[in-house]
Amino acid sequence: MRSVAEHQQTIAALFAAPDPVRLAVADAHGSGLLDHVVAPISLPGFDNSAMDGFAVRAADLAGATPDAPVRLPVAADIPAGRTDAVALAPGTAHRIMTGAPLPDGADAVVPVEDTDASFAPGADSVSSGTVSFHAAPTAGRHIRRAGSDITAGEVALAAGATLGAPQIGLLAALGIAEVNVARRLRVVVLSTGSELVAAGTPLQHGQIYESNGAMLAAAAREAGALGRHEHFVPDDVPQFLAKLDATAGDADLIITSGGVSAGAFEVVKEALTDPADTGHAVEFVKVAMQPGMPQGAGVLLTPVGRRVPIITLPGNPVSSLVSFEVFIRPALRTAMALPDGRRRVTARLTADLRSPVNKRQFMRGVITETPDGAQVVPIGPPGSHHLRFLAEANALIDVPVEVTAVAAGESVDVIVL
């Protein structure tokens, strides 16, 4: 049998380097950044107020206390967005709002709460009035200095960053309209099996509702790709090949589930085994793992000459999704310049477990992480059809191939889902 690590390398080799595309920042959410982004401006771009209050010269309020307040005339209002230059004369104050530019000459901001003024909605301007200050501010108090967040010329985001909401916010604040990112790959999922029917259709004896296609397309989308589920096809080689030709034209990866084991009606394996007939080159192997032993991987040759990676997964739902996690997700995210995104932690096992001889097992589990450490409980039987327990799991317990038993209380390697 092929080892898990060997098959991971086989899958990774199917993908090319990330394909660059230039996108508007708003459309790049979730993408992997390919180039360093250098700040074209400083943030903040000017000294501004961190509070609603009054811009002052600290020296003018040096002796202010609650018992001996200092009263100053208010010479101007400075709302956020005011663009003309304003100077603060000694012995005066300017009413200022959060984010508004600090007037020349001011070196502190006193919050309105530390005065006898009120900024209640609808209140009249206090400009040309006076205000009492009950405390002496220190120079620099409540001022956001220009460039205190980032200065022009600094690297704002490094290549390889994933563009989440905070990163999008930073790019927008810097006035950057477009970025170079890795193109999100288009993944087509195709299920096979004459026993499959669509949800909402009455089941006949021997039929089951198709679940793998929807599950794997969702997994592809969770991985950052553009996942699309095509309708399943029966166990018929010509129909299967026709469906492949019809769906491969705009795909960057095709994933199939089912039809790769040792049964008599393994349509995927039968259709793709002989490259002389199809022009496709797909290798079917057994991988030393549980669940997910039967696997296949290779390339399709489309009618227009494109070579599209194809990964054929087993049909049992647990085997199918575990195989996606172990083999496809890491390679797919690397091809989109994204980190794997799954954490590996060491956890204390809460119950004994056994693992098959000469197979690396990925057992479903529920992990709880606390400041004192993590613990994980195995859930469900090992059968690959127990989808319920897969839905309850938030982790996979990774049991090495040479280990056949682990006792409660021992440490295990856990993939956090």
XYZ file of C-alpha atoms in Angstrom:
417
model
C 0.000 0.000 0.000
C 0.976 3.613 -0.493
C 1.575 5.640 2.669
C -0.522 8.675 3.542
C 2.514 10.937 3.124
C 3.274 9.500 -0.325
C -0.286 10.047 -1.504
C -0.253 13.586 -0.118
C 2.787 14.270 -2.288
C 1.003 12.769 -5.300
C -2.004 15.038 -4.774
C 0.156 18.126 -4.214
C 1.988 17.486 -7.490
C -1.287 17.792 -9.430
C -1.527 21.516 -8.708
C 0.422 24.275 -10.385
C 1.789 27.329 -8.619
C -0.806 29.924 -7.585
C -2.319 31.716 -10.565
C -2.102 35.510 -10.064
C -5.081 37.747 -10.662
C -5.611 41.424 -9.878
C -8.839 42.100 -8.019
C -10.621 45.006 -6.465
C -10.013 44.916 -2.719
C -13.682 44.248 -1.988
C -13.621 41.213 -4.276
C -10.382 39.826 -2.831
C -11.871 38.819 0.524
C -10.689 35.330 1.472
C -7.902 35.293 -1.119
C -4.180 34.816 -0.603
C -2.022 37.884 -1.176
C 0.807 37.295 -3.646
C 2.832 40.531 -3.273
C 3.863 42.729 -0.387
C 1.582 45.739 -0.020
C 3.509 48.898 0.875
C 1.612 51.701 2.590
C 1.293 54.646 0.195
C 0.267 56.979 3.025
C 0.639 57.150 6.783
C -2.159 56.226 9.175
C -3.314 58.460 10.710
C -2.442 60.955 8.014
C -2.506 63.861 10.476
C -2.547 64.448 14.225
C -6.145 64.025 15.347
C -8.303 63.817 18.414
C -8.959 60.476 20.095
C -11.905 61.907 22.060
C -14.871 64.238 21.826
C -13.736 67.211 23.858
C -11.565 70.289 23.665
C -8.192 70.899 22.045
C -6.027 72.945 24.391
C -2.500 73.980 25.297
C -1.610 71.927 28.369
C 0.275 74.862 29.888
C -2.956 76.914 29.960
C -4.556 74.340 32.298
C -1.583 73.571 34.517
C -3.369 74.479 37.734
C -6.854 73.130 36.983
C -8.496 71.015 39.721
C -12.101 70.139 40.594
C -11.990 72.741 43.367
C -10.219 75.347 41.264
C -11.283 74.868 37.637
C -9.790 76.938 34.847
C -12.188 78.613 32.442
C -11.219 79.272 28.811
C -13.089 80.842 25.908
C -14.008 78.460 23.085
C -12.788 80.008 19.863
C -13.732 77.414 17.237
C -15.518 74.161 16.421
C -13.522 71.422 14.681
C -15.749 68.599 13.455
C -14.324 65.482 11.802
C -13.745 66.208 8.155
C -12.851 69.875 8.510
C -10.199 70.547 5.896
C -9.024 74.121 6.485
C -6.024 74.751 8.724
C -6.904 76.102 12.156
C -4.548 77.552 14.782
C -5.208 77.541 18.525
C -4.349 80.847 20.185
C -2.856 80.749 23.685
C -5.470 80.984 26.431
C -8.277 79.533 24.280
C -9.842 76.155 23.546
C -11.381 74.568 20.446
C -14.276 72.164 20.650
C -13.131 69.063 18.740
C -14.685 65.784 17.718
C -13.124 62.325 17.571
C -11.017 61.991 14.416
C -10.931 65.713 13.714
C -7.550 67.270 12.873
C -5.716 68.806 15.797
C -5.304 72.584 15.432
C -1.801 74.018 15.245
C -0.604 74.970 18.705
C -2.709 72.397 20.587
C -0.835 69.680 22.481
C -3.633 67.952 24.404
C -7.307 67.042 24.211
C -9.549 67.202 27.273
C -12.599 64.873 27.122
C -15.928 66.644 27.442
C -16.577 64.593 30.596
C -13.778 66.511 32.343
C -15.484 69.859 31.709
C -18.786 71.534 32.472
C -19.844 71.383 28.806
C -22.356 69.036 27.226
C -22.299 67.611 23.729
C -25.821 66.235 23.927
C -27.535 65.753 20.554
C -29.172 68.957 19.456
C -27.168 71.134 21.841
C -26.047 74.497 20.558
C -22.417 75.065 19.640
C -20.291 76.227 22.542
C -18.069 78.221 20.220
C -17.686 81.831 21.390
C -18.755 80.668 24.852
C -16.564 79.509 27.705
C -15.879 76.143 29.307
C -14.487 75.134 32.696
C -11.767 72.482 32.941
C -11.599 70.404 36.140
C -8.203 68.720 35.647
C -4.777 69.534 34.268
C -4.000 67.460 31.138
C -0.553 66.215 30.210
C 0.912 67.160 26.845
C 0.054 64.559 24.197
C -3.024 63.305 26.059
C -5.793 61.863 23.812
C -3.959 62.703 20.591
C -3.476 60.215 17.766
C -0.190 61.139 16.183
C 0.298 61.020 12.428
C 1.870 57.717 11.425
C 1.326 56.125 14.843
C -0.475 53.173 13.174
C 1.648 52.820 10.059
C 3.972 55.125 8.155
C 4.185 55.567 4.408
C 6.703 53.153 2.911
C 6.187 50.418 5.514
C 4.985 46.950 4.474
C 1.327 46.974 5.425
C 0.627 43.352 4.499
C 3.194 40.724 3.596
C 2.854 38.346 0.686
C 1.091 35.202 1.842
C -1.417 37.013 4.038
C -5.000 35.832 3.880
C -7.329 38.729 3.213
C -9.919 38.618 5.949
C -12.070 41.469 7.186
C -9.268 43.249 9.141
C -6.892 43.075 6.183
C -9.568 44.393 3.832
C -10.149 47.236 6.291
C -6.448 48.148 6.342
C -6.199 48.141 2.549
C -9.280 50.321 2.276
C -7.941 52.751 4.898
C -4.740 53.060 2.891
C -6.710 53.956 -0.222
C -5.597 50.832 -2.100
C -8.119 49.872 -4.758
C -6.650 46.646 -6.195
C -4.309 43.870 -5.074
C -2.571 40.880 -6.652
C -3.967 37.672 -5.210
C -4.064 34.007 -6.095
C -7.044 33.051 -8.172
C -9.651 31.006 -6.360
C -9.773 27.595 -7.986
C -12.960 26.171 -9.470
C -13.751 22.758 -8.031
C -16.403 20.530 -9.577
C -17.707 17.636 -7.476
C -19.305 14.654 -9.203
C -20.880 11.738 -7.353
C -21.511 8.356 -8.925
C -23.890 5.539 -8.077
C -27.125 4.137 -9.466
C -28.464 3.978 -5.925
C -28.362 7.767 -5.490
C -31.418 9.994 -5.700
C -31.911 13.690 -5.081
C -33.354 15.064 -1.871
C -37.102 15.515 -2.075
C -37.560 12.408 -4.226
C -39.402 9.452 -2.607
C -36.942 6.638 -1.924
C -37.473 3.217 -3.387
C -36.095 0.122 -1.719
C -32.310 0.068 -2.153
C -31.970 3.773 -2.873
C -30.280 6.456 -0.744
C -30.199 10.209 -0.851
C -27.038 11.644 -2.379
C -24.965 13.436 0.258
C -21.316 13.340 -0.763
C -21.602 15.876 -3.561
C -23.168 18.549 -1.389
C -20.724 17.758 1.436
C -17.584 17.896 -0.693
C -18.669 21.041 -2.547
C -19.208 22.673 0.841
C -15.770 21.468 1.966
C -14.222 23.000 -1.154
C -15.925 26.316 -0.441
C -14.798 26.183 3.197
C -11.259 25.679 1.886
C -11.561 28.937 -0.064
C -12.289 27.500 -3.506
C -15.319 27.944 -5.730
C -17.072 24.624 -5.148
C -19.817 23.388 -7.445
C -21.791 20.167 -7.156
C -22.815 18.545 -10.407
C -25.664 16.070 -10.455
C -24.591 12.507 -9.874
C -24.469 9.913 -12.638
C -25.458 6.229 -12.584
C -22.975 3.378 -12.806
C -22.580 3.672 -16.559
C -19.179 4.306 -18.146
C -20.321 6.213 -21.269
C -22.586 8.471 -19.202
C -19.825 9.085 -16.700
C -17.274 9.991 -19.383
C -19.786 12.258 -21.110
C -20.444 14.027 -17.819
C -16.712 14.500 -17.258
C -16.295 16.056 -20.695
C -19.255 18.360 -20.069
C -18.053 19.594 -16.679
C -14.263 19.695 -17.056
C -14.131 22.655 -19.433
C -14.201 25.348 -16.764
C -12.872 23.321 -13.837
C -9.487 23.591 -12.124
C -10.111 20.371 -10.209
C -12.640 17.581 -10.461
C -13.459 15.489 -7.406
C -15.451 12.304 -7.718
C -16.821 10.142 -4.940
C -17.603 6.472 -5.298
C -16.747 3.920 -7.923
C -13.098 3.376 -6.971
C -13.138 0.237 -4.827
C -13.045 -3.458 -5.736
C -16.695 -4.046 -6.562
C -18.227 -5.166 -9.840
C -19.699 -1.769 -10.761
C -16.858 0.653 -10.021
C -17.613 3.087 -12.837
C -14.906 5.661 -12.075
C -12.177 3.082 -11.920
C -13.396 1.300 -15.041
C -13.748 4.495 -17.057
C -10.372 6.002 -16.174
C -8.039 3.031 -15.815
C -7.008 2.712 -19.482
C -5.457 5.961 -20.750
C -5.134 4.532 -24.249
C -8.921 4.627 -24.611
C -9.694 7.906 -22.878
C -6.595 10.056 -23.057
C -6.863 10.411 -19.299
C -4.088 9.370 -16.924
C -5.450 8.390 -13.516
C -3.769 6.030 -11.066
C -5.825 3.996 -8.604
C -4.103 2.876 -5.429
C -4.679 1.635 -1.921
C -3.493 3.941 0.836
C -2.569 2.557 4.237
C -5.215 4.470 6.157
C -8.611 4.082 7.753
C -11.031 5.356 6.618
C -10.299 6.012 2.959
C -8.121 3.178 1.675
C -9.178 3.212 -2.035
C -7.941 6.374 -3.746
C -7.260 7.674 -7.211
C -5.532 10.714 -8.680
C -4.348 11.972 -12.026
C -5.329 14.254 -14.903
C -8.117 14.426 -17.434
C -7.571 15.448 -21.028
C -10.554 17.589 -22.017
C -11.995 17.692 -25.554
C -10.192 21.007 -26.102
C -6.857 19.692 -24.863
C -6.857 21.102 -21.297
C -5.356 18.920 -18.615
C -7.475 19.052 -15.474
C -6.502 17.403 -12.184
C -8.933 14.783 -10.974
C -9.032 13.190 -7.536
C -11.267 10.176 -7.051
C -12.436 9.541 -3.510
C -14.180 6.544 -1.984
C -17.967 6.623 -1.781
C -18.566 6.089 1.906
C -19.250 9.568 3.305
C -16.804 9.432 6.225
C -14.051 8.103 3.970
C -14.826 10.779 1.427
C -14.659 13.774 3.767
C -11.674 12.489 5.761
C -9.841 11.966 2.460
C -10.655 15.541 1.478
C -9.241 16.800 4.781
C -6.079 14.715 4.599
C -5.243 15.007 0.899
C -7.160 17.711 -0.944
C -7.604 20.599 1.460
C -3.876 21.213 2.122
C -2.917 21.001 -1.566
C -5.875 23.090 -2.681
C -5.125 25.877 -0.231
C -1.426 25.882 -1.115
C -2.408 26.296 -4.770
C -4.393 29.380 -3.751
C -1.555 30.836 -1.618
C -3.488 30.130 1.572
C -2.221 28.466 4.760
C -3.645 25.063 5.570
C -5.830 26.576 8.258
C -6.074 23.426 10.393
C -4.310 23.388 13.755
C -2.574 20.314 15.093
C -2.481 19.983 18.866
C -1.529 17.358 21.392
C -4.438 16.231 23.544
C -5.020 13.755 26.335
C -7.166 10.815 25.282
C -10.204 10.236 27.518
C -10.938 6.637 26.463
C -8.997 3.654 25.150
C -8.842 3.261 21.395
C -7.656 0.604 19.029
C -6.317 1.055 15.506
C -5.956 -1.476 12.664
C -2.592 -3.054 11.977
C -0.427 -1.272 9.393
C -2.922 1.526 8.795
C -2.860 5.145 9.845
C -6.196 5.901 11.410
C -8.088 9.178 11.429
C -10.683 8.717 14.144
C -13.496 11.160 14.771
C -13.327 12.944 18.082
C -14.547 15.851 20.181
C -11.756 18.007 21.560
C -12.015 20.394 24.484
C -9.245 22.943 24.938
C -8.656 24.659 28.277
C -5.786 26.674 29.775
C -4.719 23.466 31.516
C -4.456 21.526 28.246
C -6.615 19.746 25.709
C -8.480 16.494 25.962
C -10.221 14.521 23.249
C -12.848 11.811 23.358
C -13.241 9.377 20.424
C -16.812 9.190 19.152
C -18.652 6.703 17.002
C -17.700 3.304 15.625
C -15.028 3.075 12.921
C -17.496 2.293 10.118
C -17.272 4.706 7.181
C -21.037 5.133 6.865
C -21.593 6.726 10.283
C -22.176 10.271 9.054
C -23.916 11.339 12.244
C -20.739 11.058 14.296
C -18.777 12.889 11.636
C -21.241 15.766 11.969
C -20.716 15.796 15.752
C -16.908 15.668 15.559
C -14.737 18.757 15.790
C -11.438 16.915 15.455
C -9.667 13.960 13.875
C -7.425 11.841 16.079
C -4.363 10.980 13.975
C -3.104 7.554 15.044
C 0.270 6.617 13.476
C 0.495 3.553 11.262
C 2.689 1.649 13.722
C 0.302 2.158 16.663
C -2.486 -0.360 17.276
C -3.705 0.754 20.712
C -3.685 3.911 22.819
C -4.760 3.925 26.445
C -6.904 6.570 28.096
C -4.719 9.288 29.567
C -2.050 9.063 26.894
C -1.322 11.905 24.493
C -2.438 11.815 20.859
C -1.985 14.088 17.833
C -5.233 15.844 16.914
C -6.303 17.786 13.825
C -8.711 20.479 14.968
C -11.577 20.906 12.523
